[in-house]
Short mmCIF file of C-alpha atoms in Angstrom, two decimals:
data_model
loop_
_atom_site.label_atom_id
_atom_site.label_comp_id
_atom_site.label_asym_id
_atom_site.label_seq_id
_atom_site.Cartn_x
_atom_site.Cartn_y
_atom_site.Cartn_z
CA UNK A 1 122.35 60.51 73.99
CA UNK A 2 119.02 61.31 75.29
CA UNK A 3 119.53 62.29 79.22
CA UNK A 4 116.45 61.35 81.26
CA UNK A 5 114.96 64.39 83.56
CA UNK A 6 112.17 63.55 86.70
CA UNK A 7 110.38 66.08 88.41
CA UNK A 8 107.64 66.26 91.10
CA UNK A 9 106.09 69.06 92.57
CA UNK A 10 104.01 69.66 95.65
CA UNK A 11 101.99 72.89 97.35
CA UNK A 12 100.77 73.46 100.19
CA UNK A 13 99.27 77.00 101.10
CA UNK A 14 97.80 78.10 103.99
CA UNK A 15 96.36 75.62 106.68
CA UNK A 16 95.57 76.22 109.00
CA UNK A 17 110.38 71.42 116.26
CA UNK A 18 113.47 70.50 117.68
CA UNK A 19 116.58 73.01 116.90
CA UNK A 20 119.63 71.69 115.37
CA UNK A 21 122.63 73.68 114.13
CA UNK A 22 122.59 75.12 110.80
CA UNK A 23 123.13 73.53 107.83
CA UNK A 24 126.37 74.77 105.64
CA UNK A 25 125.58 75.18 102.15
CA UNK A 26 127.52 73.20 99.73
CA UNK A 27 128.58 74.67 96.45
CA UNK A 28 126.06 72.70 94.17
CA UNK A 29 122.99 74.52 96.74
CA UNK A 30 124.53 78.30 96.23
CA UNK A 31 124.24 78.15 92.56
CA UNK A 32 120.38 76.55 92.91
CA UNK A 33 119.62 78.87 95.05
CA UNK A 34 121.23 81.66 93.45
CA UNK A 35 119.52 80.76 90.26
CA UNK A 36 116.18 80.61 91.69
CA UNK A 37 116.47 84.16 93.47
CA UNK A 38 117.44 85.09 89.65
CA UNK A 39 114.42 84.00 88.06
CA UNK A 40 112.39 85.57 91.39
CA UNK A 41 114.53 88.57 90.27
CA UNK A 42 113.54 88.69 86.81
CA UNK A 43 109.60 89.14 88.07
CA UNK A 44 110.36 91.57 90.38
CA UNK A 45 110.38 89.46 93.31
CA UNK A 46 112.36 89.57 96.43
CA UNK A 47 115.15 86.62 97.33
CA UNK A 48 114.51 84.25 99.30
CA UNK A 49 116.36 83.88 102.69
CA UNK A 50 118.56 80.54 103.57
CA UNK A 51 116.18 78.35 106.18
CA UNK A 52 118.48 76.14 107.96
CA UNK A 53 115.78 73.99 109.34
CA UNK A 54 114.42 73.79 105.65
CA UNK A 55 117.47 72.29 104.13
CA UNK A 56 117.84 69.64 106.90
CA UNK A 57 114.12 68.78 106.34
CA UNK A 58 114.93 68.66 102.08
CA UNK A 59 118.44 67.16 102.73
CA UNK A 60 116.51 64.09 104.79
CA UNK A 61 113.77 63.99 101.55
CA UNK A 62 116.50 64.10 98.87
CA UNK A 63 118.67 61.00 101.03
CA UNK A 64 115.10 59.15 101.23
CA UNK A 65 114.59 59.53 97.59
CA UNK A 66 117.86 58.26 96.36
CA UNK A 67 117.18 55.62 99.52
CA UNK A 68 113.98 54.18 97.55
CA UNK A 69 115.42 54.54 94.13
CA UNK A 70 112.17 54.51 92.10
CA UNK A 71 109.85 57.44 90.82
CA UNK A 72 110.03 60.80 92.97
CA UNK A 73 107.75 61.40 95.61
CA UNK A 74 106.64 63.67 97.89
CA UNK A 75 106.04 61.20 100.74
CA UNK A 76 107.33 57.64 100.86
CA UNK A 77 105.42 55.19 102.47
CA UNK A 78 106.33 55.22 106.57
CA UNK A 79 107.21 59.03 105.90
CA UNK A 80 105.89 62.12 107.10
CA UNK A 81 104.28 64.51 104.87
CA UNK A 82 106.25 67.98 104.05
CA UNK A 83 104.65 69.87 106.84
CA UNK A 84 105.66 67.89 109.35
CA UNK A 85 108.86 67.05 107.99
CA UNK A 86 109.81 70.65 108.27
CA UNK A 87 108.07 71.25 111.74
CA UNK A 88 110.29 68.67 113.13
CA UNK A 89 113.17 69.99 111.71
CA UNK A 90 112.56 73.15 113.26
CA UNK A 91 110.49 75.51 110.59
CA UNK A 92 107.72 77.91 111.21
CA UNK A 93 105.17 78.90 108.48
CA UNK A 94 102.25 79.72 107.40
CA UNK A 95 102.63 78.28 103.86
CA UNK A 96 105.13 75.79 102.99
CA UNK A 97 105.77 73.63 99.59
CA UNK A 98 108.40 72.03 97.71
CA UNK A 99 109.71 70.98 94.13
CA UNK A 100 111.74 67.61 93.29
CA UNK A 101 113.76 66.79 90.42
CA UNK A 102 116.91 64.82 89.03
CA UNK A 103 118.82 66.31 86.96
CA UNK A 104 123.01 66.57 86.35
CA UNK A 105 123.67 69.91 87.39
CA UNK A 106 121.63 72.66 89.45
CA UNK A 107 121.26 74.78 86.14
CA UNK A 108 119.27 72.04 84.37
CA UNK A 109 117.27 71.56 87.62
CA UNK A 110 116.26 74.83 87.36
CA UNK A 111 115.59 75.01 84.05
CA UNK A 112 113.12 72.35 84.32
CA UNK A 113 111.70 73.62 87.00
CA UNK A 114 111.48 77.12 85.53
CA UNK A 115 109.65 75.12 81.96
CA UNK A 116 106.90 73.37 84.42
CA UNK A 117 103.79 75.62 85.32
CA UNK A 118 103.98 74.11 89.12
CA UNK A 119 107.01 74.25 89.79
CA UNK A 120 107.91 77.79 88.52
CA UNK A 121 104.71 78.85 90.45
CA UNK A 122 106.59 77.74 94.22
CA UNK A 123 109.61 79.50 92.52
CA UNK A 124 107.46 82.75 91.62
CA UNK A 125 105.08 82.37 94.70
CA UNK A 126 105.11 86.03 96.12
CA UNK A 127 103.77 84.85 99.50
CA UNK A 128 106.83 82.83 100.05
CA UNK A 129 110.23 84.36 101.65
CA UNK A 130 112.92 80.97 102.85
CA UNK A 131 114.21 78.50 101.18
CA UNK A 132 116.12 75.15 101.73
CA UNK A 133 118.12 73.20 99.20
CA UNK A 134 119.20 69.31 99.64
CA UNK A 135 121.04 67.67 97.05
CA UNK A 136 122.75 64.07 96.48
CA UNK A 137 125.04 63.49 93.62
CA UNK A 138 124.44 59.88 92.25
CA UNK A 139 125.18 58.44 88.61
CA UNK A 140 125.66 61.40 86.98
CA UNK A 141 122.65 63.23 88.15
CA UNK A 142 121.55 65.36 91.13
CA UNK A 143 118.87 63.98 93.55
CA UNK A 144 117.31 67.97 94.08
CA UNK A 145 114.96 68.56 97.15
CA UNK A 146 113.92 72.69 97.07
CA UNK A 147 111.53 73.42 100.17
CA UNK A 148 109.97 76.65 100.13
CA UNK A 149 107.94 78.55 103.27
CA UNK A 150 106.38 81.91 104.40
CA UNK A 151 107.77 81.83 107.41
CA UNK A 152 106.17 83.10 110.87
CA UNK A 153 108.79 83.97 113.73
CA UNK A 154 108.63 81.69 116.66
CA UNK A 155 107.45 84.15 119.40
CA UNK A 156 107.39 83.94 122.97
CA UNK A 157 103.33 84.53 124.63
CA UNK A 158 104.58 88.30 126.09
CA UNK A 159 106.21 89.13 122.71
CA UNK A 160 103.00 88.03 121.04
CA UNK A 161 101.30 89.92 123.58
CA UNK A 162 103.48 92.69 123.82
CA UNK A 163 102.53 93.07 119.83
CA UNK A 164 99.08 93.21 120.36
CA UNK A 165 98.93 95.61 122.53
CA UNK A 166 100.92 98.13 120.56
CA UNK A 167 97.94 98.09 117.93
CA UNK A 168 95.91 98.73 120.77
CA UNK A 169 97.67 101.15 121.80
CA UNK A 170 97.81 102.89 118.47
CA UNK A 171 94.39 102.68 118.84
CA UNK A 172 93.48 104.49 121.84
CA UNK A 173 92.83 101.31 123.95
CA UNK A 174 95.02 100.83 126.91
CA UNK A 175 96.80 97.51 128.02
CA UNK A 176 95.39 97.04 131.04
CA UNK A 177 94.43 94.10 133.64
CA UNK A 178 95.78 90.19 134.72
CA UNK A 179 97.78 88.65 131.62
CA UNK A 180 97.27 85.17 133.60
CA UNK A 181 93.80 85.63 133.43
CA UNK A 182 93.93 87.07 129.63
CA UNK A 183 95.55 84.05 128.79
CA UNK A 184 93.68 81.01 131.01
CA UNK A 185 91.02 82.79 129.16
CA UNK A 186 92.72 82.75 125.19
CA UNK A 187 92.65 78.88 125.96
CA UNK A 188 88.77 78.87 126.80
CA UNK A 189 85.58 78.20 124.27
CA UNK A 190 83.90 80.62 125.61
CA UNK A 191 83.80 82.84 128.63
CA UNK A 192 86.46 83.94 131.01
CA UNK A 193 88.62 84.62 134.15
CA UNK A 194 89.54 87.58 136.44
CA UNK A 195 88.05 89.54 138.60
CA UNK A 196 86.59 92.07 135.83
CA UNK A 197 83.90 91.07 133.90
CA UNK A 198 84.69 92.04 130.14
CA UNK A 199 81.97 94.34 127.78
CA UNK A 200 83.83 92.13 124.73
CA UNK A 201 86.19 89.27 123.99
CA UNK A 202 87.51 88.39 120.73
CA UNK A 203 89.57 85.28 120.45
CA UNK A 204 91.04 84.34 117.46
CA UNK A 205 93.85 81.84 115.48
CA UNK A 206 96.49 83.80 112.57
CA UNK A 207 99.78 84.28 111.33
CA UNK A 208 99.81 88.09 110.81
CA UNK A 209 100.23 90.52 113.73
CA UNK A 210 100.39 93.49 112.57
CA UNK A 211 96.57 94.17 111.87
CA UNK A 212 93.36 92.93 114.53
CA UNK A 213 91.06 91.30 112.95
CA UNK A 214 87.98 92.89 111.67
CA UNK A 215 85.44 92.61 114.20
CA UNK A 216 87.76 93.97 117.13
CA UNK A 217 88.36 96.50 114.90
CA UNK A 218 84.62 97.25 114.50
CA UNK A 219 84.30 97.32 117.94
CA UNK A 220 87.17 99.54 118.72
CA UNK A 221 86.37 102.15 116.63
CA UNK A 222 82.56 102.51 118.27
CA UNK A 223 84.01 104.55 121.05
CA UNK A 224 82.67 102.40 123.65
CA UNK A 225 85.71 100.73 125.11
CA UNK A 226 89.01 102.92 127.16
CA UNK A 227 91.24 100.06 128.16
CA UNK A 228 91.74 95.71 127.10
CA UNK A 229 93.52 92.48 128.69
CA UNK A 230 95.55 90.79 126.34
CA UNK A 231 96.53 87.01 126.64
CA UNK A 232 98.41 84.21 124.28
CA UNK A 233 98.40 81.07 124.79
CA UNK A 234 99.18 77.61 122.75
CA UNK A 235 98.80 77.01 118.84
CA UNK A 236 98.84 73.00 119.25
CA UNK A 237 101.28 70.74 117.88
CA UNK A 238 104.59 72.47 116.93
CA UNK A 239 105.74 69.56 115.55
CA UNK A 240 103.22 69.91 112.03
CA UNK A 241 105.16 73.33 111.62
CA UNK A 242 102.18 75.41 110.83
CA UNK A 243 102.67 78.24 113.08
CA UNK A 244 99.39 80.49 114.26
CA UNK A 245 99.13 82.77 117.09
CA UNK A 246 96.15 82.04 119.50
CA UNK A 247 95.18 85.28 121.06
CA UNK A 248 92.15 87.03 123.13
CA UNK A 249 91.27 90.43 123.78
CA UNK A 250 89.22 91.22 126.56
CA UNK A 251 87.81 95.19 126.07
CA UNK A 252 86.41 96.93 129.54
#
């Protein structure tokens, strides 16, 4: 008997949440998990770590899609779209995507996945480091949600801060001067605050803290500037999940 096999597949890289508990793996999610690490394994890539706040956002996809009963999708109609699905479930990233399929068992899940160019390229996808796995058993087959992210930690403004100025440090700059003001002025267009008036500000939006961006580095390496302000101050919506740190530098 011929066994029928559906699969959908959906990317999303780089654009730019409530907390729950997490979510105990069943038996059925180890082994497609394990067997995805395997095949990451087998390129030379590194596993990827369990995401609580993943699986409850695939778990809640993989229940809608056995819900509707029809072709897979990636977004039902009334339904949020993956990103903020798994913002409101409590991820942070920078890239997130996700593979669907029904299948009996997690081994033939994978497979397919593994003989379908995108879908093996969100399993081989270097960038990304979490996982979560939702599955439904139903007539024979598994219902099989697999979101993938590159996640960014969920930082505080001083740790953000506190990570900026290291670099700084590191550079010969020294962390100096009113964080309120530093970060009153991080949430300005232009201009800024305080009672010294900065030779250079450099705002800027990323995911990556451990390098400054270009142009401040440009600047720092002229030998023009002895000590900076450093301020965070609010990404936007938390709930789409897309994570970015929105920082300024002010160099005196």
């Amino acid at each position: 008997m011929t066994r029928r096999i559906w699969v959908c597949v959906l990317g999303v890289a780089w654009a730019a949440g409530m907390t729950c508990g997490a979510q105990a793996q069943s038996a059925e999610e180890r082994q497609l998990m394990q067997a995805t690490n395997e095949d990451r394994a087998q390129q030379g890539l590194g596993p990827l770590k369990w995401d609580p706040a993943l699986a409850r956002a695939a778990q809640a996809h993989a229940d809608r899609m056995v819900r509707e009963g029809g072709a897979l999708s990636h977004q039902y109609a009334g339904e949020a779209d993956l990103p903020e699905r798994a913002g409101r479930d409590g991820a942070h990233f920078h890239v997130v995507a996700e593979n669907l399929a029904v299948a009996p068992t997690p081994a033939a899940v994978e497979a397919e996945w593994m003989h379908s160019p995108p879908h093996r390229r969100n399993i081989l996808d270097a960038r990304l480091n979490e996982i979560g796995v939702g599955l439904v058993r139903q007539g024979g087959n598994l219902w099989a949600v697999e979101d993938f992210s590159a996640a960014v930690a969920d930082l505080g403004s001083s740790q953000i801060e506190r990570k900026i100025e290291q670099l700084l440090i590191d550079r010969g700059i020294r962390p100096v001067g009113d964080v309120a003001a530093a970060r009153q002025t991080c949430a300005m267009d232009h201009g800024s605050v305080g009672a010294l008036r900065p030779k250079f500000i450099m705002r800027w939006e990323g995911s990556d803290l451990g390098r400054l961006p270009n142009v401040l580095e440009e600047r720092i390496s002229s030998g023009k500037y002895r000590t900076a302000a450093v301020g965070s101050c609010s990404s936007g919506d938390e709930r789409q999940g897309f994570t970015t740190y929105h920082v300024a530098v002010m160099l005196f």
